[in-house]
PDB file of C-alpha atoms in Angstrom:
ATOM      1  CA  UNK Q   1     -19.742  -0.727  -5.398  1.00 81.00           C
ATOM      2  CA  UNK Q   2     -22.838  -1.875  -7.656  1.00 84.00           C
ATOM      3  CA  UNK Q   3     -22.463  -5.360  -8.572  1.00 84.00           C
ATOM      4  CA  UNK Q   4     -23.247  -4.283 -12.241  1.00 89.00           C
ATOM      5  CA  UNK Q   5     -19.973  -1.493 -12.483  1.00 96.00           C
ATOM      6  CA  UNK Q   6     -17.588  -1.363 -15.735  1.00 97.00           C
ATOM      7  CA  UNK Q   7     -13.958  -1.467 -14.435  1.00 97.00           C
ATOM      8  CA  UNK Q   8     -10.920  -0.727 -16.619  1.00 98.00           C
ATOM      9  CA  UNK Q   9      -7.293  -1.737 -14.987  1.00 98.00           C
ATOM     10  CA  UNK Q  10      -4.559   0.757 -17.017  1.00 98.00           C
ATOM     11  CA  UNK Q  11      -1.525  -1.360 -16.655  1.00 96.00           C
ATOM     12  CA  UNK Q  12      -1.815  -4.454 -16.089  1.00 96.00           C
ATOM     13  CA  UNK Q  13       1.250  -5.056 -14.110  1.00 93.00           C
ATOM     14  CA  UNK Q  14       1.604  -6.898 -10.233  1.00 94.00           C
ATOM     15  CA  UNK Q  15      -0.326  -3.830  -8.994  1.00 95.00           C
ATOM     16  CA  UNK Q  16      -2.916  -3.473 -11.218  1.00 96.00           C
ATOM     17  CA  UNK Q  17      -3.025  -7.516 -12.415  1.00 96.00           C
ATOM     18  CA  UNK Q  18      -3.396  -7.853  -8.293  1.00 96.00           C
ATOM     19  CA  UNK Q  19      -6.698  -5.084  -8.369  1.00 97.00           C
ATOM     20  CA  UNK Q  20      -7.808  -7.226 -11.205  1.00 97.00           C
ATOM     21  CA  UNK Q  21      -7.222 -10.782  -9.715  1.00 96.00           C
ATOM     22  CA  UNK Q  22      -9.470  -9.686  -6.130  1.00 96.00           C
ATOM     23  CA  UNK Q  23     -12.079  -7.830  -7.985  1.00 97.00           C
ATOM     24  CA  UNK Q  24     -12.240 -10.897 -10.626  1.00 96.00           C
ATOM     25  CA  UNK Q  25     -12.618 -13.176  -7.335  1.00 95.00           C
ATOM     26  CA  UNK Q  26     -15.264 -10.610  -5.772  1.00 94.00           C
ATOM     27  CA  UNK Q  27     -17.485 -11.255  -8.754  1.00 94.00           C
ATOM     28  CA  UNK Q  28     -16.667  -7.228 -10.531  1.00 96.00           C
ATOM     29  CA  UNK Q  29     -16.507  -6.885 -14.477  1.00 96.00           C
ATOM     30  CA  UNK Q  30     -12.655  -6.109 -14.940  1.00 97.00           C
ATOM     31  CA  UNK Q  31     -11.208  -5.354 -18.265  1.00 97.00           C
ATOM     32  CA  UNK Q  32      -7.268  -4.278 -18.728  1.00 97.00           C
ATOM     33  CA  UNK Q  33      -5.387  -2.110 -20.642  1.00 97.00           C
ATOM     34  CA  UNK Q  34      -1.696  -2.919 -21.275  1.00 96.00           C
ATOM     35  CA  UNK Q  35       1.133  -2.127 -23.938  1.00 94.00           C
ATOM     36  CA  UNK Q  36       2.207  -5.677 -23.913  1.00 94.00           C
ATOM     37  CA  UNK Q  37      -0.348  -7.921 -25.572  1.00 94.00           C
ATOM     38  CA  UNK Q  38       0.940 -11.255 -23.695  1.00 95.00           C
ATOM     39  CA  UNK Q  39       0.289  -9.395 -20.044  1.00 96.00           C
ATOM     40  CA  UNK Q  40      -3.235  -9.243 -21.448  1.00 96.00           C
ATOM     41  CA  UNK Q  41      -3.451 -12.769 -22.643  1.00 95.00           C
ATOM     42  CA  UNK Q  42      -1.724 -14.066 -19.182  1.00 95.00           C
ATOM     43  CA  UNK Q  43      -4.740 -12.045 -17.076  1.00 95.00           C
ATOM     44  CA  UNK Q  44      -7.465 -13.357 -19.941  1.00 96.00           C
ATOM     45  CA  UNK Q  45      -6.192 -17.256 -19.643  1.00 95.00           C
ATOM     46  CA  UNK Q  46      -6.063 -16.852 -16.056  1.00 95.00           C
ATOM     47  CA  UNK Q  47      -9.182 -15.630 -15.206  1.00 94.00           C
ATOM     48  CA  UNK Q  48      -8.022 -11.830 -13.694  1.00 96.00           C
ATOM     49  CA  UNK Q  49      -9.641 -10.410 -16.144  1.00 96.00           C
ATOM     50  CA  UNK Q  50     -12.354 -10.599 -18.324  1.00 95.00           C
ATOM     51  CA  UNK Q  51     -11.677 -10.162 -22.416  1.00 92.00           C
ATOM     52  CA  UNK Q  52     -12.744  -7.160 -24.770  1.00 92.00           C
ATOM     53  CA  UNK Q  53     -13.340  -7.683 -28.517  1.00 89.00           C
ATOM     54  CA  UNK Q  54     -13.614  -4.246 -29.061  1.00 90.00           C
ATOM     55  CA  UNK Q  55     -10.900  -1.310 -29.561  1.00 94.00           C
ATOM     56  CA  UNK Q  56      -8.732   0.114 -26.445  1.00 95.00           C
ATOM     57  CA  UNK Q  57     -10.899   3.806 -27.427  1.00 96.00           C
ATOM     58  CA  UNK Q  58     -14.432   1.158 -27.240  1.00 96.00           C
ATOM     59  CA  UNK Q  59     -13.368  -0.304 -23.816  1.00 96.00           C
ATOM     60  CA  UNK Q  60     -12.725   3.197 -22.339  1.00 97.00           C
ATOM     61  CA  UNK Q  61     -15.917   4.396 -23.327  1.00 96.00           C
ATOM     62  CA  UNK Q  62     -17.610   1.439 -21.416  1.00 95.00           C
ATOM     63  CA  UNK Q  63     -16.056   2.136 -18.329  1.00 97.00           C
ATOM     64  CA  UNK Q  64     -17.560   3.076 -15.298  1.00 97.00           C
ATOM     65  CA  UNK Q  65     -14.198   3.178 -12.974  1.00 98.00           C
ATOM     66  CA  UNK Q  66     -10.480   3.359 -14.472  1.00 98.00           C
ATOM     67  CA  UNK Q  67      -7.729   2.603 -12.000  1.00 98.00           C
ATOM     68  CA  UNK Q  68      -4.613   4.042 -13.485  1.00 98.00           C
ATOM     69  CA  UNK Q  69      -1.284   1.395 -12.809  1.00 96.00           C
ATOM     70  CA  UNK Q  70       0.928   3.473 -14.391  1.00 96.00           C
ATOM     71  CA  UNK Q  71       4.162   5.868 -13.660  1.00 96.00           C
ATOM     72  CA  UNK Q  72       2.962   9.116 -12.156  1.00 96.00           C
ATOM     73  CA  UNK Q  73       3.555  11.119 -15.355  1.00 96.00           C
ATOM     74  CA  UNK Q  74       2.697   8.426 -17.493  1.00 97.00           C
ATOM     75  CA  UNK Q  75      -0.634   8.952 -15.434  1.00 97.00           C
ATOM     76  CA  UNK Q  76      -0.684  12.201 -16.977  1.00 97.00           C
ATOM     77  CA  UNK Q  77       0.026  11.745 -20.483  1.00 97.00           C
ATOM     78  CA  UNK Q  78      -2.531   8.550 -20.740  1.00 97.00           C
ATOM     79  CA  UNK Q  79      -5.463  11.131 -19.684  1.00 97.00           C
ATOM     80  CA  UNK Q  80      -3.950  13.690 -22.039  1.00 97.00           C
ATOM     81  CA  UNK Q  81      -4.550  11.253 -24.823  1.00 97.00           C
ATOM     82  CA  UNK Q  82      -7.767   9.627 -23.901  1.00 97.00           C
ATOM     83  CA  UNK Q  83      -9.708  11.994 -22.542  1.00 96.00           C
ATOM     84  CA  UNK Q  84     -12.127  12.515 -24.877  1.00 95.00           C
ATOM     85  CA  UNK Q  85     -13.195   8.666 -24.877  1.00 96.00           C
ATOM     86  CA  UNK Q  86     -14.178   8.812 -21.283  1.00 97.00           C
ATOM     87  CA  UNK Q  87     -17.606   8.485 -20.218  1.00 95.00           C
ATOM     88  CA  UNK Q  88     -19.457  10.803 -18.720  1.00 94.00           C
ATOM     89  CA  UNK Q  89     -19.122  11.738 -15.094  1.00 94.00           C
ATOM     90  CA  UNK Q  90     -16.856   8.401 -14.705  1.00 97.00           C
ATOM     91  CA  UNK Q  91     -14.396   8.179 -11.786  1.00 98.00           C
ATOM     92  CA  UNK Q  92     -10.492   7.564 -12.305  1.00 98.00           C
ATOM     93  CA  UNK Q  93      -8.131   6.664  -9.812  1.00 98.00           C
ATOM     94  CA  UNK Q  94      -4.764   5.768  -9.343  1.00 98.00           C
ATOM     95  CA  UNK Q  95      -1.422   3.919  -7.264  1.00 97.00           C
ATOM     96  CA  UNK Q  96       1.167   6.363  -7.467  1.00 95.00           C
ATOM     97  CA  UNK Q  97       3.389   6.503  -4.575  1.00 96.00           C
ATOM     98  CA  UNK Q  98       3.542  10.567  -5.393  1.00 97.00           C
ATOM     99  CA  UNK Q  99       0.547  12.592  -5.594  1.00 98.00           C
ATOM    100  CA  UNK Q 100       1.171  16.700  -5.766  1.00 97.00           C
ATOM    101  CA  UNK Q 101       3.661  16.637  -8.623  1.00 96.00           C
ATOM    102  CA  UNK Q 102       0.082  14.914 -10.562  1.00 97.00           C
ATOM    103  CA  UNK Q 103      -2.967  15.926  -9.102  1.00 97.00           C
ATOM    104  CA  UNK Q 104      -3.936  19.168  -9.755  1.00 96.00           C
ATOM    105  CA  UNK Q 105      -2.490  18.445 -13.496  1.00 96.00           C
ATOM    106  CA  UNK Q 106      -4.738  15.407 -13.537  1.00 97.00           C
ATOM    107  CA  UNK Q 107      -7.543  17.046 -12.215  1.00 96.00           C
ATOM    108  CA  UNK Q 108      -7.075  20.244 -14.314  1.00 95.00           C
ATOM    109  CA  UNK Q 109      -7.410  18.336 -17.258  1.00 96.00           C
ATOM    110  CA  UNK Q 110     -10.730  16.984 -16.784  1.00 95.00           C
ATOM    111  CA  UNK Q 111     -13.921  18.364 -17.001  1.00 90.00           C
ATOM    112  CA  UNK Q 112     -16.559  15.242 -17.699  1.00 89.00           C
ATOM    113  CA  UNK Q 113     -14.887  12.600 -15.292  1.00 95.00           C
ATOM    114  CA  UNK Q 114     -13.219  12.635 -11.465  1.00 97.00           C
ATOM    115  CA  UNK Q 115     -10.190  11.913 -10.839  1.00 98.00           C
ATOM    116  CA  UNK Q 116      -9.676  10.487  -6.685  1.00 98.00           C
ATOM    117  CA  UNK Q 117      -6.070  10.071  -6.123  1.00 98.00           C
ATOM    118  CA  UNK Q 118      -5.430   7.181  -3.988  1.00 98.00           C
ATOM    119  CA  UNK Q 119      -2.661   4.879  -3.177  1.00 97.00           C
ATOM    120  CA  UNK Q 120      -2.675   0.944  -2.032  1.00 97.00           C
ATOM    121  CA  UNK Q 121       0.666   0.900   0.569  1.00 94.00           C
ATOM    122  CA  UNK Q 122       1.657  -3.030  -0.510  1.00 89.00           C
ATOM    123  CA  UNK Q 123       3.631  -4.417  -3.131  1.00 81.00           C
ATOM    124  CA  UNK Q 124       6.399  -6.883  -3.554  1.00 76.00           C
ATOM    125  CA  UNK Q 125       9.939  -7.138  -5.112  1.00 74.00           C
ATOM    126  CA  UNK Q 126       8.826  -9.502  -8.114  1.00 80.00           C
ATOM    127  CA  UNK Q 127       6.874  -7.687 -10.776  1.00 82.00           C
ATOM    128  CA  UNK Q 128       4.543  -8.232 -13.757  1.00 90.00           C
ATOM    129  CA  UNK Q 129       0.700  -9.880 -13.899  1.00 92.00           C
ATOM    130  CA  UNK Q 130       2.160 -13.273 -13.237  1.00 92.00           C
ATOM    131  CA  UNK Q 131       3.103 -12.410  -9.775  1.00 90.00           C
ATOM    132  CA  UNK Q 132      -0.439 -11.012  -9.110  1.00 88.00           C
ATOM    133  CA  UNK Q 133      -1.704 -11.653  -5.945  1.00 92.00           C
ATOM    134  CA  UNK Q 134      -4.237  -9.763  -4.125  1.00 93.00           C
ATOM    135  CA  UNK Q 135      -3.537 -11.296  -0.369  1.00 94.00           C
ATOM    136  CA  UNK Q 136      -0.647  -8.271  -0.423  1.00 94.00           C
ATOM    137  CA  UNK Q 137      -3.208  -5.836   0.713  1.00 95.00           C
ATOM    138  CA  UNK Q 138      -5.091  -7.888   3.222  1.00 92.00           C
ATOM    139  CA  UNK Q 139      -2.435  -6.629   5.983  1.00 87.00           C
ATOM    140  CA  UNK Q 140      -2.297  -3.197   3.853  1.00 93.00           C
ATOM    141  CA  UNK Q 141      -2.936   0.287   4.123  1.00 95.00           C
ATOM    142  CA  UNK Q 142      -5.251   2.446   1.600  1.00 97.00           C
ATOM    143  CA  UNK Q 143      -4.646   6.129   1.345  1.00 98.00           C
ATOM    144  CA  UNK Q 144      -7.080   7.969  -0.446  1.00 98.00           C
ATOM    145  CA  UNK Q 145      -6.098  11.764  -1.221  1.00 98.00           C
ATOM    146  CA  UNK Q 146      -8.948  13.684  -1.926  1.00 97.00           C
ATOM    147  CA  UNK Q 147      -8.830  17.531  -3.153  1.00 96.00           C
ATOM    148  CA  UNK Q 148     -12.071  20.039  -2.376  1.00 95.00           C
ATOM    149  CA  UNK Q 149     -12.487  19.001  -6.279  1.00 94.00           C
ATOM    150  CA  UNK Q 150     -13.818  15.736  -5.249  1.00 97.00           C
ATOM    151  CA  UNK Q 151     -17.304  14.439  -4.581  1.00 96.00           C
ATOM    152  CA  UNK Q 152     -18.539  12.763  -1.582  1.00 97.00           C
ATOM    153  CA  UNK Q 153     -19.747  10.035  -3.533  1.00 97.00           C
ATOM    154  CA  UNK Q 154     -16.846   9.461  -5.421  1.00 97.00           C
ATOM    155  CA  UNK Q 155     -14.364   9.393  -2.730  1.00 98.00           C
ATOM    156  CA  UNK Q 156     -16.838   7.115  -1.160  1.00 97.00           C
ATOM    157  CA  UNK Q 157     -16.669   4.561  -4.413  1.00 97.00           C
ATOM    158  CA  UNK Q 158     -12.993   4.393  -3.777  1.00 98.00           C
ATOM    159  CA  UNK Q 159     -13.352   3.517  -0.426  1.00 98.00           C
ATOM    160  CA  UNK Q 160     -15.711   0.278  -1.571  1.00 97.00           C
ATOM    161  CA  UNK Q 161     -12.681  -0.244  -3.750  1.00 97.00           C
ATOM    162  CA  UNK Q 162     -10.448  -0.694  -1.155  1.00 97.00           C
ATOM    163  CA  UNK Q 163     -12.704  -2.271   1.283  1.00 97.00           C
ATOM    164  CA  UNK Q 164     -13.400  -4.854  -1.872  1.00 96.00           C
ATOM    165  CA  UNK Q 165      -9.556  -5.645  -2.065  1.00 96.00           C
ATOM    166  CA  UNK Q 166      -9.430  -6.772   1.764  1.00 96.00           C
ATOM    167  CA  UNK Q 167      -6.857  -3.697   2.735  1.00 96.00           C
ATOM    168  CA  UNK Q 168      -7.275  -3.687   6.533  1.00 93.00           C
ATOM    169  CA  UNK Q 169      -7.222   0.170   7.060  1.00 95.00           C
ATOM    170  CA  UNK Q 170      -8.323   2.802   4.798  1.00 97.00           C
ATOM    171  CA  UNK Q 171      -7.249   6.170   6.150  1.00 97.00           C
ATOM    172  CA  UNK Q 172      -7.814   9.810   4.046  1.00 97.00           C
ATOM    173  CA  UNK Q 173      -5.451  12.299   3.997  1.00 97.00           C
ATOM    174  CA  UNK Q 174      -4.468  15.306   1.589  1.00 97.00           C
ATOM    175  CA  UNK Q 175      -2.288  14.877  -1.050  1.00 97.00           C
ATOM    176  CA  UNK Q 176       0.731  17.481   0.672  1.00 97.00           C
ATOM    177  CA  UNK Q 177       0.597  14.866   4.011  1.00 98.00           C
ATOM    178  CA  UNK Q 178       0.386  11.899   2.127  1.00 98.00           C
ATOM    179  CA  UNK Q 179       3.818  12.416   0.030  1.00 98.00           C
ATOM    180  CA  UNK Q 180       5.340  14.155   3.534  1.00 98.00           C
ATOM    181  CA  UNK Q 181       4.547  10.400   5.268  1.00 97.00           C
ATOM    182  CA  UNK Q 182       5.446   8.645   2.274  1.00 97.00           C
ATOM    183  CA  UNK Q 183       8.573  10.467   2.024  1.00 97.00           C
ATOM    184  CA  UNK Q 184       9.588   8.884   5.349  1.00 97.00           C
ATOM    185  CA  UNK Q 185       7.623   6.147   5.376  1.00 95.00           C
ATOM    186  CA  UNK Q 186       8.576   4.148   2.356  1.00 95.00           C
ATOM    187  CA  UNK Q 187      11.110   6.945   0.008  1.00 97.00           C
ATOM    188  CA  UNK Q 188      13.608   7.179   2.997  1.00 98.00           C
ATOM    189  CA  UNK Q 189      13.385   3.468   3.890  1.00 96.00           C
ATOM    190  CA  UNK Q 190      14.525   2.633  -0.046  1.00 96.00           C
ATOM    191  CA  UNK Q 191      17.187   4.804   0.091  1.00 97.00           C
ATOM    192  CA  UNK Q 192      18.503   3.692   3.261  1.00 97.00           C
ATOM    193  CA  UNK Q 193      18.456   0.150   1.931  1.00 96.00           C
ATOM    194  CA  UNK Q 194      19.710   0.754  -1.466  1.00 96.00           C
ATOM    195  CA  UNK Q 195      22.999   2.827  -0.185  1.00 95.00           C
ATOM    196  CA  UNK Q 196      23.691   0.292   2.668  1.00 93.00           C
ATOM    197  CA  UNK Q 197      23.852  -2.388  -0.338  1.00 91.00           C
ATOM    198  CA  UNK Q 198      26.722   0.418  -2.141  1.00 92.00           C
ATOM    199  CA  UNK Q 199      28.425   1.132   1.253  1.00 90.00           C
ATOM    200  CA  UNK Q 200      30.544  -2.059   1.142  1.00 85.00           C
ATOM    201  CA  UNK Q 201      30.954  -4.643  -1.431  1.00 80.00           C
ATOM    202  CA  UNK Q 202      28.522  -7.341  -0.636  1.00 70.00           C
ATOM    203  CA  UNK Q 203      29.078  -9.786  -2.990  1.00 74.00           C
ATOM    204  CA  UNK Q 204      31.563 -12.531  -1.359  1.00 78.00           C
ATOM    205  CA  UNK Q 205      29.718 -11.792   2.067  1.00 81.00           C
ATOM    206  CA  UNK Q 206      26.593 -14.108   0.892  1.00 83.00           C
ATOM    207  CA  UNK Q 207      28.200 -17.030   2.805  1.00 82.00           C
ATOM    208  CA  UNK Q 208      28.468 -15.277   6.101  1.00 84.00           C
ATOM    209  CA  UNK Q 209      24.771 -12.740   6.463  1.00 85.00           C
ATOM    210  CA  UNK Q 210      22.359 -13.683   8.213  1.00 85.00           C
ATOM    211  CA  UNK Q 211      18.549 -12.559   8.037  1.00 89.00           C
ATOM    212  CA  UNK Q 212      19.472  -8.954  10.039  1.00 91.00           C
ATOM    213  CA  UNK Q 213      20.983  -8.109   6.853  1.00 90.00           C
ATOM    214  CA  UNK Q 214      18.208  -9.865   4.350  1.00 90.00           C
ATOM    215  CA  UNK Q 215      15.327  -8.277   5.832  1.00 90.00           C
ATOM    216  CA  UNK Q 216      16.965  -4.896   6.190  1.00 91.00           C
ATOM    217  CA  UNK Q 217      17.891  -4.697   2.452  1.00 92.00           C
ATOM    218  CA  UNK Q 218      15.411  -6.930   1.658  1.00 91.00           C
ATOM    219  CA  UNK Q 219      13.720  -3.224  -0.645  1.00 91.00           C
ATOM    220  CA  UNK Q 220      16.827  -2.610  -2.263  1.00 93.00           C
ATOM    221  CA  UNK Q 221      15.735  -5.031  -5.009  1.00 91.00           C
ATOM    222  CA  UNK Q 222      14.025  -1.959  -6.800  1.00 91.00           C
ATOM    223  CA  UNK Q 223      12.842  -0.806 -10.532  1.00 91.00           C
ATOM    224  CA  UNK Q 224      15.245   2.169 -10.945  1.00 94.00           C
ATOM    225  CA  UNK Q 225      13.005   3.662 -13.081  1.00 94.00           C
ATOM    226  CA  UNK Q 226      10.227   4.330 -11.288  1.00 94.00           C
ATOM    227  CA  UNK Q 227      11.279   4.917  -8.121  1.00 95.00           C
ATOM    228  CA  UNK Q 228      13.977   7.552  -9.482  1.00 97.00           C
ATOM    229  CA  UNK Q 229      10.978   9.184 -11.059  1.00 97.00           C
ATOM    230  CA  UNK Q 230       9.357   8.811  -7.452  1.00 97.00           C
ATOM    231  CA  UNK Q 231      12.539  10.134  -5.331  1.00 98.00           C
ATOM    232  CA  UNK Q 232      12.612  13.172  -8.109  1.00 98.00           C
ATOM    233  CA  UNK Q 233       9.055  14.385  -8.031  1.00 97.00           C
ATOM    234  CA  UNK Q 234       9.541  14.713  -4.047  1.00 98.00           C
ATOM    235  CA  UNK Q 235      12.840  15.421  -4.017  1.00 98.00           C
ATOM    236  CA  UNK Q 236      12.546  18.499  -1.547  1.00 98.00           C
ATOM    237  CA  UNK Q 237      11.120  16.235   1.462  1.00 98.00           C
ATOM    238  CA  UNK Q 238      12.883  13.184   0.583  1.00 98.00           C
ATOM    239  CA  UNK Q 239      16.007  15.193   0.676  1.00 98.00           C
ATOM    240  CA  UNK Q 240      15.157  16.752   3.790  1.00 98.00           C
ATOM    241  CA  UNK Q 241      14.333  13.326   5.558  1.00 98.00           C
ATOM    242  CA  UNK Q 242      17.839  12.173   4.333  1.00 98.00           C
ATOM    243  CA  UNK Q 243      19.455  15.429   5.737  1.00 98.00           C
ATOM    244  CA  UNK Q 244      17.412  14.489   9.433  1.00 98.00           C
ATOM    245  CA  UNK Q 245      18.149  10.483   9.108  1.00 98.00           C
ATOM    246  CA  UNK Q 246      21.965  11.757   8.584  1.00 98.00           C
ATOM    247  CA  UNK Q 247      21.903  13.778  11.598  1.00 98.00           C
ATOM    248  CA  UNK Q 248      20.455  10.862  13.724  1.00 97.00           C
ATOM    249  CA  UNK Q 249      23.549   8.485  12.198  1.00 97.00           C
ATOM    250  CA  UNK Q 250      25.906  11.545  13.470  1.00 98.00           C
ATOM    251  CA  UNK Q 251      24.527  11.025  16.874  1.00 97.00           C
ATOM    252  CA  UNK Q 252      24.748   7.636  17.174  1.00 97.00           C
ATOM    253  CA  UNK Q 253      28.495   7.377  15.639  1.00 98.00           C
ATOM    254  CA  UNK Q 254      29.334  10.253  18.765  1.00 98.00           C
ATOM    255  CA  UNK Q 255      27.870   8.036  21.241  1.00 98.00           C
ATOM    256  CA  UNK Q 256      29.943   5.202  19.969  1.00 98.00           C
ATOM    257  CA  UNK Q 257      33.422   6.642  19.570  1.00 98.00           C
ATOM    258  CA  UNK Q 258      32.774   8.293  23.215  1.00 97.00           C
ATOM    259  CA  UNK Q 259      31.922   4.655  24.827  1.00 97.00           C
ATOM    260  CA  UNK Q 260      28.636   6.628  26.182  1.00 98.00           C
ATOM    261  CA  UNK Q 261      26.913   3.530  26.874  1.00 97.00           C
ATOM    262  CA  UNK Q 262      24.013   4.899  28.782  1.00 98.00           C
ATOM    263  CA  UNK Q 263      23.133   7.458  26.309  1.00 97.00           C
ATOM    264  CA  UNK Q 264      23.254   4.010  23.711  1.00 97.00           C
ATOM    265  CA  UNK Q 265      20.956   2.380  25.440  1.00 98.00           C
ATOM    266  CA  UNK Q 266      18.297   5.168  25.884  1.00 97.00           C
ATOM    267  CA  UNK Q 267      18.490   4.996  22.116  1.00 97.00           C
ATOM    268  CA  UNK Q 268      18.033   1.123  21.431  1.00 97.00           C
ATOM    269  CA  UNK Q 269      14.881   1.478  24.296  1.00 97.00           C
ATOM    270  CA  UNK Q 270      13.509   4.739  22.320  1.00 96.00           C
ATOM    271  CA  UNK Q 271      13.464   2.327  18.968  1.00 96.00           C
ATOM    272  CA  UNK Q 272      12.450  -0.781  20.528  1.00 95.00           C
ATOM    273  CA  UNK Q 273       9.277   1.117  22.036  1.00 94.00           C
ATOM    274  CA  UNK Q 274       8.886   2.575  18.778  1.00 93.00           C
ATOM    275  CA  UNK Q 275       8.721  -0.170  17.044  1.00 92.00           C
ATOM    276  CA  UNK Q 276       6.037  -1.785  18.850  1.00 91.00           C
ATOM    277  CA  UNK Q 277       3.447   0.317  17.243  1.00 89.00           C
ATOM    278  CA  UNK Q 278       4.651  -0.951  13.735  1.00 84.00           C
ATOM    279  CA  UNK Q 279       3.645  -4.590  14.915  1.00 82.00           C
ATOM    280  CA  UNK Q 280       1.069  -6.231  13.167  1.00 67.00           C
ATOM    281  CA  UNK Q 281      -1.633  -7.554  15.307  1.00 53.00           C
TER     282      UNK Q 281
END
């Protein structure tokens, strides 16, 4: 990215405050956006971004790149009502963990900027700019989701993006893949922790887990509103990766009530081997 590049954060929340905080540190221009005036004060004070004297409508019009921290339909409504600020031919992207419930809306609804859909795969359980920290992506994945709508050149900026933020593999995929791996990858993996947290009551049995338990529930710590507006918009494969995971439980329970010992262990060898891949090197 040119050294000299306008950048505009749209929530400045961990997500976005952590964009902010790396780009500050690589030397970029970063300005924020937020509904709460004290998240923009916080990132001003502490360096993550830099501060705008103008109007909101002023700072838009300056931008050269807007990275969109929002809810995915929030995503949708903020273009809807700024639009006509943007500058010309400038390049939006976002971190939505769902991208064909918004895409083609987004991108439908522009005609003087590009919108790249893209998605950083890190996070953590606290939230807000004051937990920014942008070492979460240096072990991280980057999908960007291009449509045939998009330029080379833009899907290349957001690339630079992520290769400015330290994410150790960038890999680009269509939207329709992306929310099919995502689905599995991360919507399943919440669910699984989140009912295995209601399945029994938990709260006397503090004094006896150990970290098994902790790191297997560690996501069930979880905004319920986004990610119910997340498990919604993909509903039809998250539900269908439920139906599969169920079926795999069903298995497992048969091979236990039946004592089938060898069949147990070819299952526990299958996940162990597995699981190696997941390692980080």
């Amino acid at each position: 990215m040119s050294d000299d590049i306008k950048i505009l954060i749209v929530g400045l929340g961990l997500i976005g405050g952590s964009y902010a905080q790396g780009l500050s540190k690589k030397g970029y221009t970063v300005y924020a956006i937020d509904k709460n005036p004290n998240s923009i004060k916080y990132g001003v004070d502490n360096n993550i971004i830099k501060e705008f004297n103008g109007s909101n409508n002023d700072l838009i019009k300056e931008s050269d790149l807007i990275i969109l921290s929002l809810y995915p339909k929030d995503n949708v409504n903020w273009i809807k009502d700024n639009k006509q600020f943007f500058k010309e031919n400038v390049v939006i992207t976002d971190v939505s963990g769902i991208k064909v419930a918004i895409v083609d809306e987004i991108q439908q609804l522009l005609d003087n900027a590009e919108f790249v859909p893209s998605h950083p795969m890190a996070g953590r359980e606290k939230s807000g700019v004051e937990n920014a920290d942008y070492n979460i992506f240096k072990d991280a994945n980057f999908l960007i989701t291009p449509t045939e709508s998009n330029t080379k050149e833009a899907i290349l900026l957001i690339k630079e993006l992520a290769e400015a933020l330290e994410f150790s593999n960038i890999e680009i995929i269509s939207p329709s893949l992306h929310d099919e791996m995502i689905g599995y990858l991360s919507q399943l993996t919440h669910v699984i922790a989140i009912s295995l947290m209601n399945s029994k009551d938990t709260e006397h049995m503090i004094r006896y887990t150990g970290d098994s338990f902790r790191d297997l529930t560690r996501i069930a710590k979880i905004n319920e509103n986004l990610w119910s507006e997340l498990f919604i918009l993909n509903k039809d494969i998250l539900a269908d990766n439920i139906d599969k995971f169920i079926l795999e439980m069903s298995k497992f329970k048969e091979i236990l009530v039946n004592e089938d010992i060898n069949e147990m262990k070819k299952k526990m060898i299958s996940s162990t081997e597995r699981r190696k891949l997941f390692d980080k090197r």
